[in-house]
Amino acid sequence: MTEPSAHPHLAPQFCFSTVALRDFLRTSRGAIDDSIAQNLNALVTPARSGFDPASTSVRTPRASSQPIDPRACRTFQDKVLFPSWQARSDVLTYCAYVATSPDPDDPEMALRAAETEKNRERVVDERLDPYSGRYFPREPRTEQLADLLRQERSVEKIVRSRTWGLVRERCGDGFQEAEDALNHWRRGRERHGSG
């Protein structure tokens, strides 16, 4: 069975390193969500007593028509899918907190202040150059992070919806929405004291 996404060490540096943040999200989505069809196909066990060479002489219907044991589906959801989604949710939530917190360690703070001061001293004659009055200050890294997180949350919603559609189709789960299923799993973990 596929392993759930490992939970990265959460620190502001992880969030501000957009390469590390995006790599974690991309790797987690690739291992679990982008390959959901293969992960679900792996739950189908056509040969219980070993490989039967005769099984290759007849073409079987699409794998999606083969039933998956409900226990295998539930185990996959509880041990792989939902923990991976939760790890990504934890990262996105933590980084959103970082993005909305003061950032005294911003390495470009002094540069932005100097640019702003320089802009105040500029002489602007919009008759000569109508664009000379424009000033676009650098965004603080917290704002850049917030923009990235908005994009990644949108991607996450789409990825989960697509994944959950396939899980529902193959496993017949009763929850209509991915978030409802994830929240139900979270409540179950809280009741059983595992999280």
PDB file of C-alpha atoms in Angstrom:
ATOM      1  CA  MET A   1       0.000   0.000   0.000  1.00  0.00           C
ATOM      2  CA  THR A   2       1.157   3.534  -0.733  1.00  0.00           C
ATOM      3  CA  GLU A   3       2.588   5.434   2.204  1.00  0.00           C
ATOM      4  CA  PRO A   4       0.915   8.664   3.378  1.00  0.00           C
ATOM      5  CA  SER A   5       2.725  11.954   2.865  1.00  0.00           C
ATOM      6  CA  ALA A   6       5.372  12.604   5.485  1.00  0.00           C
ATOM      7  CA  HIS A   7       4.693  15.635   7.635  1.00  0.00           C
ATOM      8  CA  PRO A   8       7.481  18.205   7.057  1.00  0.00           C
ATOM      9  CA  HIS A   9       9.133  20.111   9.880  1.00  0.00           C
ATOM     10  CA  LEU A  10       7.060  23.280  10.132  1.00  0.00           C
ATOM     11  CA  ALA A  11       9.023  26.487  10.541  1.00  0.00           C
ATOM     12  CA  PRO A  12       8.662  29.931   8.952  1.00  0.00           C
ATOM     13  CA  GLN A  13      11.716  29.211   6.789  1.00  0.00           C
ATOM     14  CA  PHE A  14       9.882  26.232   5.257  1.00  0.00           C
ATOM     15  CA  CYS A  15       6.950  28.471   4.284  1.00  0.00           C
ATOM     16  CA  PHE A  16       9.110  31.271   2.908  1.00  0.00           C
ATOM     17  CA  SER A  17      11.075  28.767   0.848  1.00  0.00           C
ATOM     18  CA  THR A  18       8.475  28.564  -1.866  1.00  0.00           C
ATOM     19  CA  VAL A  19      10.505  25.830  -3.581  1.00  0.00           C
ATOM     20  CA  ALA A  20      10.344  23.587  -0.485  1.00  0.00           C
ATOM     21  CA  LEU A  21       6.661  24.371   0.087  1.00  0.00           C
ATOM     22  CA  ARG A  22       5.671  23.696  -3.512  1.00  0.00           C
ATOM     23  CA  ASP A  23       7.857  20.573  -3.675  1.00  0.00           C
ATOM     24  CA  PHE A  24       6.126  19.108  -0.621  1.00  0.00           C
ATOM     25  CA  LEU A  25       2.653  19.817  -2.040  1.00  0.00           C
ATOM     26  CA  ARG A  26       3.586  18.545  -5.521  1.00  0.00           C
ATOM     27  CA  THR A  27       5.194  15.371  -4.178  1.00  0.00           C
ATOM     28  CA  SER A  28       2.279  14.617  -1.859  1.00  0.00           C
ATOM     29  CA  ARG A  29      -0.300  15.220  -4.569  1.00  0.00           C
ATOM     30  CA  GLY A  30       1.702  13.166  -7.059  1.00  0.00           C
ATOM     31  CA  ALA A  31       2.061  10.167  -4.767  1.00  0.00           C
ATOM     32  CA  ILE A  32      -1.543  10.093  -3.601  1.00  0.00           C
ATOM     33  CA  ASP A  33      -3.980  12.146  -5.666  1.00  0.00           C
ATOM     34  CA  ASP A  34      -2.434  12.178  -9.148  1.00  0.00           C
ATOM     35  CA  SER A  35      -2.086   8.395  -9.017  1.00  0.00           C
ATOM     36  CA  ILE A  36      -5.407   7.693  -7.283  1.00  0.00           C
ATOM     37  CA  ALA A  37      -6.567   5.334 -10.030  1.00  0.00           C
ATOM     38  CA  GLN A  38      -3.416   3.223  -9.634  1.00  0.00           C
ATOM     39  CA  ASN A  39      -3.708   3.342  -5.842  1.00  0.00           C
ATOM     40  CA  LEU A  40      -7.302   2.110  -6.023  1.00  0.00           C
ATOM     41  CA  ASN A  41      -6.426  -0.539  -8.624  1.00  0.00           C
ATOM     42  CA  ALA A  42      -3.779  -1.837  -6.233  1.00  0.00           C
ATOM     43  CA  LEU A  43      -6.576  -2.546  -3.738  1.00  0.00           C
ATOM     44  CA  VAL A  44      -8.180  -5.026  -6.143  1.00  0.00           C
ATOM     45  CA  THR A  45      -6.758  -8.490  -5.504  1.00  0.00           C
ATOM     46  CA  PRO A  46      -7.689 -10.647  -8.514  1.00  0.00           C
ATOM     47  CA  ALA A  47      -5.534 -13.652  -7.629  1.00  0.00           C
ATOM     48  CA  ARG A  48      -5.637 -14.809  -4.037  1.00  0.00           C
ATOM     49  CA  SER A  49      -3.624 -18.005  -4.575  1.00  0.00           C
ATOM     50  CA  GLY A  50      -0.851 -16.557  -6.742  1.00  0.00           C
ATOM     51  CA  PHE A  51      -0.479 -15.733 -10.395  1.00  0.00           C
ATOM     52  CA  ASP A  52      -2.621 -17.726 -12.818  1.00  0.00           C
ATOM     53  CA  PRO A  53      -1.094 -17.737 -16.348  1.00  0.00           C
ATOM     54  CA  ALA A  54      -4.531 -18.408 -17.820  1.00  0.00           C
ATOM     55  CA  SER A  55      -5.661 -15.006 -16.500  1.00  0.00           C
ATOM     56  CA  THR A  56      -3.752 -13.305 -19.316  1.00  0.00           C
ATOM     57  CA  SER A  57      -5.533 -15.201 -22.083  1.00  0.00           C
ATOM     58  CA  VAL A  58      -8.785 -13.305 -21.582  1.00  0.00           C
ATOM     59  CA  ARG A  59      -9.089  -9.561 -21.479  1.00  0.00           C
ATOM     60  CA  THR A  60     -10.911  -8.413 -18.375  1.00  0.00           C
ATOM     61  CA  PRO A  61     -13.137  -5.334 -18.260  1.00  0.00           C
ATOM     62  CA  ARG A  62     -11.842  -2.034 -16.981  1.00  0.00           C
ATOM     63  CA  ALA A  63     -10.436  -2.182 -13.481  1.00  0.00           C
ATOM     64  CA  SER A  64     -13.061   0.296 -12.306  1.00  0.00           C
ATOM     65  CA  SER A  65     -15.710  -2.388 -12.797  1.00  0.00           C
ATOM     66  CA  GLN A  66     -13.900  -4.767 -10.469  1.00  0.00           C
ATOM     67  CA  PRO A  67     -15.199  -4.467  -6.934  1.00  0.00           C
ATOM     68  CA  ILE A  68     -12.871  -3.270  -4.218  1.00  0.00           C
ATOM     69  CA  ASP A  69     -13.254  -4.770  -0.780  1.00  0.00           C
ATOM     70  CA  PRO A  70     -14.905  -2.041   1.370  1.00  0.00           C
ATOM     71  CA  ARG A  71     -12.444  -2.794   4.195  1.00  0.00           C
ATOM     72  CA  ALA A  72      -9.510  -2.200   1.833  1.00  0.00           C
ATOM     73  CA  CYS A  73     -11.065   1.103   0.729  1.00  0.00           C
ATOM     74  CA  ARG A  74     -11.625   2.204   4.325  1.00  0.00           C
ATOM     75  CA  THR A  75      -8.067   1.228   5.287  1.00  0.00           C
ATOM     76  CA  PHE A  76      -6.663   3.148   2.306  1.00  0.00           C
ATOM     77  CA  GLN A  77      -8.698   6.221   3.230  1.00  0.00           C
ATOM     78  CA  ASP A  78      -7.859   6.061   6.943  1.00  0.00           C
ATOM     79  CA  LYS A  79      -4.171   5.181   6.614  1.00  0.00           C
ATOM     80  CA  VAL A  80      -3.094   6.924   3.385  1.00  0.00           C
ATOM     81  CA  LEU A  81      -5.545   9.345   1.769  1.00  0.00           C
ATOM     82  CA  PHE A  82      -6.850  11.304   4.747  1.00  0.00           C
ATOM     83  CA  PRO A  83      -3.487  11.496   6.579  1.00  0.00           C
ATOM     84  CA  SER A  84      -1.931  12.896   3.379  1.00  0.00           C
ATOM     85  CA  TRP A  85      -4.710  15.444   3.004  1.00  0.00           C
ATOM     86  CA  GLN A  86      -4.347  16.329   6.678  1.00  0.00           C
ATOM     87  CA  ALA A  87      -0.581  16.819   6.319  1.00  0.00           C
ATOM     88  CA  ARG A  88      -1.164  19.219   3.421  1.00  0.00           C
ATOM     89  CA  SER A  89      -3.918  21.004   5.350  1.00  0.00           C
ATOM     90  CA  ASP A  90      -1.583  21.383   8.339  1.00  0.00           C
ATOM     91  CA  VAL A  91       1.132  22.873   6.117  1.00  0.00           C
ATOM     92  CA  LEU A  92      -1.261  25.280   4.396  1.00  0.00           C
ATOM     93  CA  THR A  93      -2.787  26.352   7.717  1.00  0.00           C
ATOM     94  CA  TYR A  94       0.587  26.845   9.391  1.00  0.00           C
ATOM     95  CA  CYS A  95       1.962  28.807   6.440  1.00  0.00           C
ATOM     96  CA  ALA A  96      -1.199  30.961   6.374  1.00  0.00           C
ATOM     97  CA  TYR A  97      -0.484  31.787  10.017  1.00  0.00           C
ATOM     98  CA  VAL A  98       3.097  32.701   9.077  1.00  0.00           C
ATOM     99  CA  ALA A  99       1.830  34.859   6.200  1.00  0.00           C
ATOM    100  CA  THR A 100      -0.443  36.852   8.520  1.00  0.00           C
ATOM    101  CA  SER A 101       2.104  37.252  11.312  1.00  0.00           C
ATOM    102  CA  PRO A 102       4.637  40.090  11.626  1.00  0.00           C
ATOM    103  CA  ASP A 103       7.885  39.292   9.841  1.00  0.00           C
ATOM    104  CA  PRO A 104      10.765  41.080  11.586  1.00  0.00           C
ATOM    105  CA  ASP A 105      13.287  38.826   9.817  1.00  0.00           C
ATOM    106  CA  ASP A 106      12.257  39.869   6.287  1.00  0.00           C
ATOM    107  CA  PRO A 107      15.590  40.267   4.464  1.00  0.00           C
ATOM    108  CA  GLU A 108      14.137  42.827   2.030  1.00  0.00           C
ATOM    109  CA  MET A 109      12.571  45.108   4.672  1.00  0.00           C
ATOM    110  CA  ALA A 110      15.443  47.634   4.531  1.00  0.00           C
ATOM    111  CA  LEU A 111      15.496  47.546   0.730  1.00  0.00           C
ATOM    112  CA  ARG A 112      11.747  48.263   0.545  1.00  0.00           C
ATOM    113  CA  ALA A 113      12.112  51.143   3.013  1.00  0.00           C
ATOM    114  CA  ALA A 114      14.952  52.622   0.925  1.00  0.00           C
ATOM    115  CA  GLU A 115      12.914  52.291  -2.277  1.00  0.00           C
ATOM    116  CA  THR A 116       9.917  53.957  -0.649  1.00  0.00           C
ATOM    117  CA  GLU A 117      12.074  56.827   0.596  1.00  0.00           C
ATOM    118  CA  LYS A 118      13.669  57.210  -2.826  1.00  0.00           C
ATOM    119  CA  ASN A 119      10.201  57.322  -4.397  1.00  0.00           C
ATOM    120  CA  ARG A 120       9.149  60.159  -2.074  1.00  0.00           C
ATOM    121  CA  GLU A 121      12.125  62.209  -3.247  1.00  0.00           C
ATOM    122  CA  ARG A 122      11.410  61.733  -6.945  1.00  0.00           C
ATOM    123  CA  VAL A 123      10.284  64.688  -9.006  1.00  0.00           C
ATOM    124  CA  VAL A 124       7.340  63.609 -11.125  1.00  0.00           C
ATOM    125  CA  ASP A 125       6.275  65.501 -14.223  1.00  0.00           C
ATOM    126  CA  GLU A 126       3.423  63.538 -15.732  1.00  0.00           C
ATOM    127  CA  ARG A 127       3.221  65.969 -18.657  1.00  0.00           C
ATOM    128  CA  LEU A 128       6.597  64.734 -19.856  1.00  0.00           C
ATOM    129  CA  ASP A 129       6.058  61.084 -18.914  1.00  0.00           C
ATOM    130  CA  PRO A 130       2.529  60.046 -17.942  1.00  0.00           C
ATOM    131  CA  TYR A 131       3.898  56.861 -16.394  1.00  0.00           C
ATOM    132  CA  SER A 132       6.482  58.531 -14.181  1.00  0.00           C
ATOM    133  CA  GLY A 133       4.046  58.825 -11.287  1.00  0.00           C
ATOM    134  CA  ARG A 134       3.668  55.088 -11.007  1.00  0.00           C
ATOM    135  CA  TYR A 135       5.395  53.382  -8.165  1.00  0.00           C
ATOM    136  CA  PHE A 136       5.123  49.686  -7.504  1.00  0.00           C
ATOM    137  CA  PRO A 137       6.780  48.818  -4.223  1.00  0.00           C
ATOM    138  CA  ARG A 138       8.099  45.321  -3.651  1.00  0.00           C
ATOM    139  CA  GLU A 139       5.655  43.105  -1.858  1.00  0.00           C
ATOM    140  CA  PRO A 140       6.746  41.869   1.547  1.00  0.00           C
ATOM    141  CA  ARG A 141       7.436  38.154   1.518  1.00  0.00           C
ATOM    142  CA  THR A 142       4.391  37.608   3.753  1.00  0.00           C
ATOM    143  CA  GLU A 143       2.159  38.991   0.975  1.00  0.00           C
ATOM    144  CA  GLN A 144       3.929  36.849  -1.620  1.00  0.00           C
ATOM    145  CA  LEU A 145       3.386  33.828   0.617  1.00  0.00           C
ATOM    146  CA  ALA A 146      -0.296  34.718   1.092  1.00  0.00           C
ATOM    147  CA  ASP A 147      -0.756  34.916  -2.700  1.00  0.00           C
ATOM    148  CA  LEU A 148       0.949  31.548  -3.157  1.00  0.00           C
ATOM    149  CA  LEU A 149      -1.227  29.985  -0.449  1.00  0.00           C
ATOM    150  CA  ARG A 150      -4.416  31.283  -2.090  1.00  0.00           C
ATOM    151  CA  GLN A 151      -3.336  29.596  -5.317  1.00  0.00           C
ATOM    152  CA  GLU A 152      -2.366  26.361  -3.568  1.00  0.00           C
ATOM    153  CA  ARG A 153      -5.638  26.207  -1.622  1.00  0.00           C
ATOM    154  CA  SER A 154      -7.534  26.490  -4.913  1.00  0.00           C
ATOM    155  CA  VAL A 155      -5.418  23.723  -6.420  1.00  0.00           C
ATOM    156  CA  GLU A 156      -5.926  21.599  -3.304  1.00  0.00           C
ATOM    157  CA  LYS A 157      -9.699  21.972  -3.522  1.00  0.00           C
ATOM    158  CA  ILE A 158      -9.709  20.878  -7.171  1.00  0.00           C
ATOM    159  CA  VAL A 159      -7.333  17.962  -6.548  1.00  0.00           C
ATOM    160  CA  ARG A 160      -9.353  16.688  -3.590  1.00  0.00           C
ATOM    161  CA  SER A 161     -12.621  16.978  -5.477  1.00  0.00           C
ATOM    162  CA  ARG A 162     -11.240  14.966  -8.402  1.00  0.00           C
ATOM    163  CA  THR A 163      -9.672  12.364  -6.119  1.00  0.00           C
ATOM    164  CA  TRP A 164     -12.793  12.021  -4.016  1.00  0.00           C
ATOM    165  CA  GLY A 165     -14.915  11.568  -7.143  1.00  0.00           C
ATOM    166  CA  LEU A 166     -12.829   8.519  -8.081  1.00  0.00           C
ATOM    167  CA  VAL A 167     -12.840   7.165  -4.524  1.00  0.00           C
ATOM    168  CA  ARG A 168     -16.629   7.490  -4.347  1.00  0.00           C
ATOM    169  CA  GLU A 169     -16.999   5.835  -7.740  1.00  0.00           C
ATOM    170  CA  ARG A 170     -14.767   2.884  -6.844  1.00  0.00           C
ATOM    171  CA  CYS A 171     -15.476   2.525  -3.124  1.00  0.00           C
ATOM    172  CA  GLY A 172     -19.039   3.760  -2.946  1.00  0.00           C
ATOM    173  CA  ASP A 173     -18.444   6.065   0.018  1.00  0.00           C
ATOM    174  CA  GLY A 174     -21.518   7.956   1.218  1.00  0.00           C
ATOM    175  CA  PHE A 175     -20.010  11.417   1.601  1.00  0.00           C
ATOM    176  CA  GLN A 176     -20.754  13.773  -1.289  1.00  0.00           C
ATOM    177  CA  GLU A 177     -17.885  16.180  -0.626  1.00  0.00           C
ATOM    178  CA  ALA A 178     -14.233  15.497   0.087  1.00  0.00           C
ATOM    179  CA  GLU A 179     -14.149  17.999   2.967  1.00  0.00           C
ATOM    180  CA  ASP A 180     -17.124  16.300   4.652  1.00  0.00           C
ATOM    181  CA  ALA A 181     -15.350  12.935   4.490  1.00  0.00           C
ATOM    182  CA  LEU A 182     -12.093  14.434   5.795  1.00  0.00           C
ATOM    183  CA  ASN A 183     -13.910  16.186   8.661  1.00  0.00           C
ATOM    184  CA  HIS A 184     -15.668  12.924   9.585  1.00  0.00           C
ATOM    185  CA  TRP A 185     -12.264  11.186   9.663  1.00  0.00           C
ATOM    186  CA  ARG A 186     -10.849  13.993  11.846  1.00  0.00           C
ATOM    187  CA  ARG A 187     -13.732  13.678  14.321  1.00  0.00           C
ATOM    188  CA  GLY A 188     -13.187   9.918  14.496  1.00  0.00           C
ATOM    189  CA  ARG A 189      -9.499  10.450  15.284  1.00  0.00           C
ATOM    190  CA  GLU A 190     -10.382  12.949  18.020  1.00  0.00           C
ATOM    191  CA  ARG A 191     -12.892  10.531  19.563  1.00  0.00           C
ATOM    192  CA  HIS A 192     -10.313   7.764  19.589  1.00  0.00           C
ATOM    193  CA  GLY A 193      -7.595  10.041  20.980  1.00  0.00           C
ATOM    194  CA  SER A 194      -5.180   9.637  18.087  1.00  0.00           C
ATOM    195  CA  GLY A 195      -4.768  13.181  17.096  1.00  0.00           C
TER     196      GLY A 195
END
